[in-house]
mmCIF file of C-alpha atoms in Angstrom:
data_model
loop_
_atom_site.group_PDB
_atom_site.id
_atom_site.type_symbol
_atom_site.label_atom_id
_atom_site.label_comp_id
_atom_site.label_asym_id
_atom_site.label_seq_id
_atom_site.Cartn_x
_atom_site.Cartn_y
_atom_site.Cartn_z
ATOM 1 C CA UNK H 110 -24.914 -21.540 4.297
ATOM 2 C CA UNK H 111 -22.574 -22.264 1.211
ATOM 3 C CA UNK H 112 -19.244 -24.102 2.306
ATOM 4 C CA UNK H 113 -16.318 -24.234 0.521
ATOM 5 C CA UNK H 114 -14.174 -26.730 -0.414
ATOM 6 C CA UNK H 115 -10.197 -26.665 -1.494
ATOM 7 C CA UNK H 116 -7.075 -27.965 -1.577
ATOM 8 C CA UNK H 117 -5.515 -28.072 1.359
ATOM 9 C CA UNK H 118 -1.853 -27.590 -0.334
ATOM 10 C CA UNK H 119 -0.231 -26.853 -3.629
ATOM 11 C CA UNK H 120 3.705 -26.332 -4.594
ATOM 12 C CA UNK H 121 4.465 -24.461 -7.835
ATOM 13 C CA UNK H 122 7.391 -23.132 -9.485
ATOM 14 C CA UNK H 123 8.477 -19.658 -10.186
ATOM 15 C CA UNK H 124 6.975 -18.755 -13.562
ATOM 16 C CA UNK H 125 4.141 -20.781 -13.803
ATOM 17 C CA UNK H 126 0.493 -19.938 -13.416
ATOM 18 C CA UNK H 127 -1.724 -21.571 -10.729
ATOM 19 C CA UNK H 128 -4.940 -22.434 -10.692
ATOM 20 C CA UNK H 129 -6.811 -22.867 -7.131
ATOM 21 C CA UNK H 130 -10.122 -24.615 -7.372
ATOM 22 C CA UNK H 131 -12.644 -24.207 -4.480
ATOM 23 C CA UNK H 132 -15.894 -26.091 -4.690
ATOM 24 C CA UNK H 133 -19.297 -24.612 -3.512
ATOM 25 C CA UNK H 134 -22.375 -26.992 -4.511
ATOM 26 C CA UNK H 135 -24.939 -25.305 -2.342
ATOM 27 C CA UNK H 136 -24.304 -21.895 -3.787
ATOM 28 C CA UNK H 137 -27.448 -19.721 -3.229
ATOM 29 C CA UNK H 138 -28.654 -17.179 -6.484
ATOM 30 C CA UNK H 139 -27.753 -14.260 -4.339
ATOM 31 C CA UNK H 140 -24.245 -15.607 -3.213
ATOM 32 C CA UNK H 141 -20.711 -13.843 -4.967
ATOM 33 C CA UNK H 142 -17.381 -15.850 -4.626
ATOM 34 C CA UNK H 143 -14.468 -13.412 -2.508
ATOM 35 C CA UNK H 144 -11.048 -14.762 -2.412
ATOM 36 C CA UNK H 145 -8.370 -13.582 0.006
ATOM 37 C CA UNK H 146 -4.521 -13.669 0.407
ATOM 38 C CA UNK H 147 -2.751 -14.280 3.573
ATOM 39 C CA UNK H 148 1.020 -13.853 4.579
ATOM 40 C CA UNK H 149 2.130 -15.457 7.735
ATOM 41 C CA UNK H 150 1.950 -12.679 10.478
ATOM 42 C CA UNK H 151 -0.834 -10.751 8.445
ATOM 43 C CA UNK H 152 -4.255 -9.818 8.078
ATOM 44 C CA UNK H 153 -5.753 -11.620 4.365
ATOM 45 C CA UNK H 154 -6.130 -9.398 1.560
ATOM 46 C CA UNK H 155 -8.658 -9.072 -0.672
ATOM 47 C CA UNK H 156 -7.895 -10.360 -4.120
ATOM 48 C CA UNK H 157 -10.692 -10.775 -6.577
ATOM 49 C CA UNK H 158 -14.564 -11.273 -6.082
ATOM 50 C CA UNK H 159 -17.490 -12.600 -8.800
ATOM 51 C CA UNK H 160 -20.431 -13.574 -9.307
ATOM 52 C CA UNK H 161 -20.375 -15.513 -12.820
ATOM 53 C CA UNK H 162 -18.119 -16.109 -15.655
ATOM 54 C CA UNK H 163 -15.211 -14.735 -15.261
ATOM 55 C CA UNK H 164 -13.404 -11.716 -13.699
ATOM 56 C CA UNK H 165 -9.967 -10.045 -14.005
ATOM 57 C CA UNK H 166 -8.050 -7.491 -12.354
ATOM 58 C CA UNK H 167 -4.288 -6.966 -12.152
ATOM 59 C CA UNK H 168 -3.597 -9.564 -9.305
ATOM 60 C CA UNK H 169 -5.635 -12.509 -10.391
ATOM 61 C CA UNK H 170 -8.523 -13.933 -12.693
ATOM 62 C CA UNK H 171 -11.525 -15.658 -11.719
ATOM 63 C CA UNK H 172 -13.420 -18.481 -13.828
ATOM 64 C CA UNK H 173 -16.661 -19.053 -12.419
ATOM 65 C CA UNK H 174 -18.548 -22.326 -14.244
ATOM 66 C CA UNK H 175 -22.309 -21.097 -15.343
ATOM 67 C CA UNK H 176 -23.817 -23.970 -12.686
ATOM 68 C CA UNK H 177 -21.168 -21.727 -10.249
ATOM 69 C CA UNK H 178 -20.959 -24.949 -8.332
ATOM 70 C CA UNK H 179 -17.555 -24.109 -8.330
ATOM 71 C CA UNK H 180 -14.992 -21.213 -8.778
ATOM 72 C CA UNK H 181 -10.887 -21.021 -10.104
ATOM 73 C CA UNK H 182 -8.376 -18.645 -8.882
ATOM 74 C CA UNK H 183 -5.652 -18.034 -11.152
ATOM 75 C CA UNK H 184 -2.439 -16.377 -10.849
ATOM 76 C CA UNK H 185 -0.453 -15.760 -13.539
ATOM 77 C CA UNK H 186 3.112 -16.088 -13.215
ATOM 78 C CA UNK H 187 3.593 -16.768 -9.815
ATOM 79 C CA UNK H 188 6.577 -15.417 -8.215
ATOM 80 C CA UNK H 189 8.281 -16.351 -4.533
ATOM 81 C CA UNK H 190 6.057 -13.839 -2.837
ATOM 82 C CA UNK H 191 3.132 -15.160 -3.844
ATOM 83 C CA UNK H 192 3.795 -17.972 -1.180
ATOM 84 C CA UNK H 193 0.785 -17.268 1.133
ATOM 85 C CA UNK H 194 -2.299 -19.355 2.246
ATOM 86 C CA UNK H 195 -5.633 -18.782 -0.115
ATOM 87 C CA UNK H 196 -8.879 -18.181 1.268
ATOM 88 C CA UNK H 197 -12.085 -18.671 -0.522
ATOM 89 C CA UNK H 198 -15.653 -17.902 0.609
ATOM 90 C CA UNK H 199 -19.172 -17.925 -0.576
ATOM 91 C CA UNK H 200 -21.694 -15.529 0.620
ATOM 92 C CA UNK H 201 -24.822 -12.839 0.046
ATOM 93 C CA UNK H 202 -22.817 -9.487 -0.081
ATOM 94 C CA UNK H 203 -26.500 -7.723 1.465
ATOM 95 C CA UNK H 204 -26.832 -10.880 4.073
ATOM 96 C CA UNK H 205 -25.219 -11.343 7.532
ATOM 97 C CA UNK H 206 -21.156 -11.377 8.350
ATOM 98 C CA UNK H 207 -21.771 -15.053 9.721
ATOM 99 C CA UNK H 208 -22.889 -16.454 6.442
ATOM 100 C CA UNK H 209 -18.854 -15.713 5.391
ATOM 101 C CA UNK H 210 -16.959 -18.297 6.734
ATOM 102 C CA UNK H 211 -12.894 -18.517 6.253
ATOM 103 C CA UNK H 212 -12.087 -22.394 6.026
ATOM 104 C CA UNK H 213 -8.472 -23.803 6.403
ATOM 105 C CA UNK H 214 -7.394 -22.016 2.839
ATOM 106 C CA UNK H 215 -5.446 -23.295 0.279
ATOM 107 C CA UNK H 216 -1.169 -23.272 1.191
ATOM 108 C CA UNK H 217 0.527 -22.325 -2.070
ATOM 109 C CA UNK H 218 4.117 -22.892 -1.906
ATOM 110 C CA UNK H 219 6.392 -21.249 -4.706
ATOM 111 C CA UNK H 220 9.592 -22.809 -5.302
ATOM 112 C CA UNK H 221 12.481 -21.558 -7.347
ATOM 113 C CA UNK S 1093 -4.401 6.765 4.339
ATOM 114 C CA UNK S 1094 -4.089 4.508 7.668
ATOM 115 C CA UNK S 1095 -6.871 2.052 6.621
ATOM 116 C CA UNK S 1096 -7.526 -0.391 9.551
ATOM 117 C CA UNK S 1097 -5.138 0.334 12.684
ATOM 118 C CA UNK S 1098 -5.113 -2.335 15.672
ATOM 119 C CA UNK S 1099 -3.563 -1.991 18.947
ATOM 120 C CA UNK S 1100 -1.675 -3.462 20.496
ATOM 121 C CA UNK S 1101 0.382 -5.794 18.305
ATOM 122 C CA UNK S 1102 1.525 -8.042 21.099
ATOM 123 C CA UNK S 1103 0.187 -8.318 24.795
ATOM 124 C CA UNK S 1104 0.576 -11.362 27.385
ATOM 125 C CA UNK S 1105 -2.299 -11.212 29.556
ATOM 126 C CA UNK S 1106 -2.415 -13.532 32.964
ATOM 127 C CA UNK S 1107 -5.306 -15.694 33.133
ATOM 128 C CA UNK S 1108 -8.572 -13.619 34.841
ATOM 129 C CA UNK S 1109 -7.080 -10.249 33.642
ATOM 130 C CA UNK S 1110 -9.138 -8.571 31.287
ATOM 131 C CA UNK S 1111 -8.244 -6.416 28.193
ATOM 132 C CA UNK S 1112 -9.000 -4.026 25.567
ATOM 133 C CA UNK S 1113 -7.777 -4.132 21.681
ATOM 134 C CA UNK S 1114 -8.510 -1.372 20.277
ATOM 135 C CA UNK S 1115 -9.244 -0.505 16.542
ATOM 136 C CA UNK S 1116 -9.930 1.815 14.602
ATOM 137 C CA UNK S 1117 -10.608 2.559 10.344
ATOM 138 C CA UNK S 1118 -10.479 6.237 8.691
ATOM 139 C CA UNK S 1119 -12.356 4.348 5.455
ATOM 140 C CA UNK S 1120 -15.823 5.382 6.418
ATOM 141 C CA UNK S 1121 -16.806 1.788 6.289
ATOM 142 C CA UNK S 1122 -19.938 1.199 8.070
ATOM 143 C CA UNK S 1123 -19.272 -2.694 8.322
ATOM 144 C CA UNK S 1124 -16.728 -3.471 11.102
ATOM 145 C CA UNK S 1125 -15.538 -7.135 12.040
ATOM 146 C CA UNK S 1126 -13.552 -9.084 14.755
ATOM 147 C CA UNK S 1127 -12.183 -12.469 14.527
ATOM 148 C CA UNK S 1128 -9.692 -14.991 15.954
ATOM 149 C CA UNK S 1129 -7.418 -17.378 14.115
ATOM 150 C CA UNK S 1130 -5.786 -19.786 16.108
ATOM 151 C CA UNK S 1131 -2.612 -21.388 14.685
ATOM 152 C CA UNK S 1132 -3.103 -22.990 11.222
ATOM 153 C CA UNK S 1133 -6.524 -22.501 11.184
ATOM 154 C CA UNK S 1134 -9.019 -19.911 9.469
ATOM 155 C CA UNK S 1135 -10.387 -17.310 10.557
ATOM 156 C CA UNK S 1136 -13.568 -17.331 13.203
ATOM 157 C CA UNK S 1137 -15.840 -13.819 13.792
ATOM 158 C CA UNK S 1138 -16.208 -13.491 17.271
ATOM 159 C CA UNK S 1139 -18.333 -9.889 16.673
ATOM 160 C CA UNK S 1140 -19.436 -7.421 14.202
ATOM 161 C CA UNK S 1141 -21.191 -4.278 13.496
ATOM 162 C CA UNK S 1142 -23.232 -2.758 10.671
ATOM 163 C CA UNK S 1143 -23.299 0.584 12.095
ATOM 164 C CA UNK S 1144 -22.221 2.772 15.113
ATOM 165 C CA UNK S 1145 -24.765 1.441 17.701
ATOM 166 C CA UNK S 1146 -25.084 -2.053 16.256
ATOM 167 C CA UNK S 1147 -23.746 -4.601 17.013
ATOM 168 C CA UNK S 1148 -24.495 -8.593 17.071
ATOM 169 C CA UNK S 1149 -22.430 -11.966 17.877
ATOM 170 C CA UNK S 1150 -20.438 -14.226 15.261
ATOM 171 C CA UNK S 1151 -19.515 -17.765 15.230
ATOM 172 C CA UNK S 1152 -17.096 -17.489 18.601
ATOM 173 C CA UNK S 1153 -18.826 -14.571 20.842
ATOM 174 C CA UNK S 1154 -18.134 -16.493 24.334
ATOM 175 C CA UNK S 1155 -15.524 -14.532 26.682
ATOM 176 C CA UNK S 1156 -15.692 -11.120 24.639
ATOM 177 C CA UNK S 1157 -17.765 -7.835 24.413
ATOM 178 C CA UNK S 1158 -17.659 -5.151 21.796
ATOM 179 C CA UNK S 1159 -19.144 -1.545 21.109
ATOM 180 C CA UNK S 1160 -19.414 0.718 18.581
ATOM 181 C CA UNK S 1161 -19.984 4.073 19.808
ATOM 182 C CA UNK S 1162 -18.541 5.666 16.452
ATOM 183 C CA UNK S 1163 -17.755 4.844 12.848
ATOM 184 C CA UNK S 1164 -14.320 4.789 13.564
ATOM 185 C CA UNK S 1165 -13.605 3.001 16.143
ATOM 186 C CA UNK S 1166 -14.801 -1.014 17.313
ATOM 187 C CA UNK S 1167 -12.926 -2.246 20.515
ATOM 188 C CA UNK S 1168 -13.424 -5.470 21.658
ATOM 189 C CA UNK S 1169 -13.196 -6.624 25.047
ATOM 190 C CA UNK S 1170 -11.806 -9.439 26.619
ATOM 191 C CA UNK S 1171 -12.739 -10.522 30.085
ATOM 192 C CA UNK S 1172 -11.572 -12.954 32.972
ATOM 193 C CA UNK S 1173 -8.832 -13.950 30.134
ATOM 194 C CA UNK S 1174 -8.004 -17.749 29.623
ATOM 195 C CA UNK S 1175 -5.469 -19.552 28.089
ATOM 196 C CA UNK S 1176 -8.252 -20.511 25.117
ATOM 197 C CA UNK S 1177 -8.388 -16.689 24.269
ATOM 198 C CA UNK S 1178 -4.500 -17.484 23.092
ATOM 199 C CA UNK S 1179 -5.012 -16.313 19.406
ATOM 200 C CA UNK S 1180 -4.161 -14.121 16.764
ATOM 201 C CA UNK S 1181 -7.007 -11.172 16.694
ATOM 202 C CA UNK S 1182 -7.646 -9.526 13.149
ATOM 203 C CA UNK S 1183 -9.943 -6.538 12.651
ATOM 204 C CA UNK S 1184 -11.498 -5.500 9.593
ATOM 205 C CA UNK S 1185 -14.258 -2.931 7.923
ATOM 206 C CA UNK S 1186 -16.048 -2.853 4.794
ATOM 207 C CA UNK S 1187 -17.914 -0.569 3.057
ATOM 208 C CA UNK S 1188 -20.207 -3.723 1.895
ATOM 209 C CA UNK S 1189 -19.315 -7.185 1.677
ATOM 210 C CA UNK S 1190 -19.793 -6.660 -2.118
ATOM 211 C CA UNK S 1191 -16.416 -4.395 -1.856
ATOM 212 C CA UNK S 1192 -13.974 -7.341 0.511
ATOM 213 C CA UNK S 1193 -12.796 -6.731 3.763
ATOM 214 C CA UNK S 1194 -9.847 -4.564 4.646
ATOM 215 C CA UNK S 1195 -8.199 -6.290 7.801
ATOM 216 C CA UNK S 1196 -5.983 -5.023 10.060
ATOM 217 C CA UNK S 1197 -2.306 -5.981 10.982
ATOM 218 C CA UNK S 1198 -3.462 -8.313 13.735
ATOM 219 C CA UNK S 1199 -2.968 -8.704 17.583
ATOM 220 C CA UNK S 1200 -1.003 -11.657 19.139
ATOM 221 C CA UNK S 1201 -2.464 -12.472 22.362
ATOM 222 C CA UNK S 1202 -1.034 -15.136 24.669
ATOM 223 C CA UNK S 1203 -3.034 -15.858 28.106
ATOM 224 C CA UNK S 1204 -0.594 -17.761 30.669
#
């Protein structure tokens, strides 16, 4: 089983762009990186999956190191609401729901 | 489009009562998930289903019972509460793990 590991906190300022790093050194070849989103009082949200180099939709990128011993999260612009704890996890898409694991997350705090 | 529906939001249960939360998705999503997250922790499955029929236990299985008579709809069941059962309960589905998980709005359960 691949575990993750990431910051426990981060504080960033209104504007900026944040990159969240989560480190997975047992990945397995058939293993894709999912991140989630989580308010307080909420279910997570998906945000972005991949499997290499890098992925983009209109949330969030993903940068995803060719060893993919690793994986980066990035937010562009980040904004007050964007406060919310970051989930990443490491898993066969085709294999069991045990294999995905949500660790502590990552707290991102937004500031003005 | 409802997506993942969980009821009840709130319920205190007395210890050795026994419950039902319900939920239900109108995604067609064969994949269907329960887990727990206890304050300021990640989340931990407790159950989860591939199918209507099949089910089998996550990381946390100890106290509940599920079914999955339907696509729709996964209940899980709590037994002989106690005050360890004290948690936030999330539901989700998925159509594949490939796709992310769509969770639910959550349950607050307190056990006194």
């Amino acid at each position: 089983l691949a575990k993750t590991t990431q910051p426990i906190s981060m504080d960033s300022y209104e504007g900026q762009e944040v990159n969240i790093t989560c480190s997975h050194n047992n990945i397995a070849t058939n293993d894709y990186i999912t991140w989630y989103q989580q308010f307080p009082s909420q279910g997570p949200r998906f945000i972005i999956q991949g499997y290499k180099t890098k992925v983009t939709n209109e949330v969030a990128s993903l940068f995803i190191p060719a060893d993919r011993k690793s994986s980066t999260l990035s937010l562009p612009r980040v904004s007050l609401s964007d406060t919310a704890v970051y989930y990443c996890l490491v898993g066969d898409p085709w294999g069991s729901a045990r294999q995905l694991t949500f660790g502590s997350g990552t707290q991102l705090t937004v500031l003005p | 489009n409802a997506g993942v529906t969980q009821t009840p939001k709130f319920r205190i249960l007395k210890i050795g009562q026994s419950m039902t939360l319900q939920c239900t998705q109108d995604m067609n999503h064969n994949y269907m998930y329960w887990y727990r997250q206890d304050p300021g922790m990640g989340l931990k499955l407790i159950y989860y289903s591939v199918g209507a029929g099949i089910t089998d236990k996550g990381e946390v299985p100890n106290g509940y019972n599920v079914s999955r008579s339907t696509t729709e709809d996964f209940p899980l069941r709590l037994e002989l509460a106690a005050p360890s059962q004290t948690s936030v309960y999330f539901c989700a589905s998925s159509s594949g793990t490939v796709y992310g998980y769509t969770f639910g709005s959550g349950t607050r359960l307190t056990v006194v």
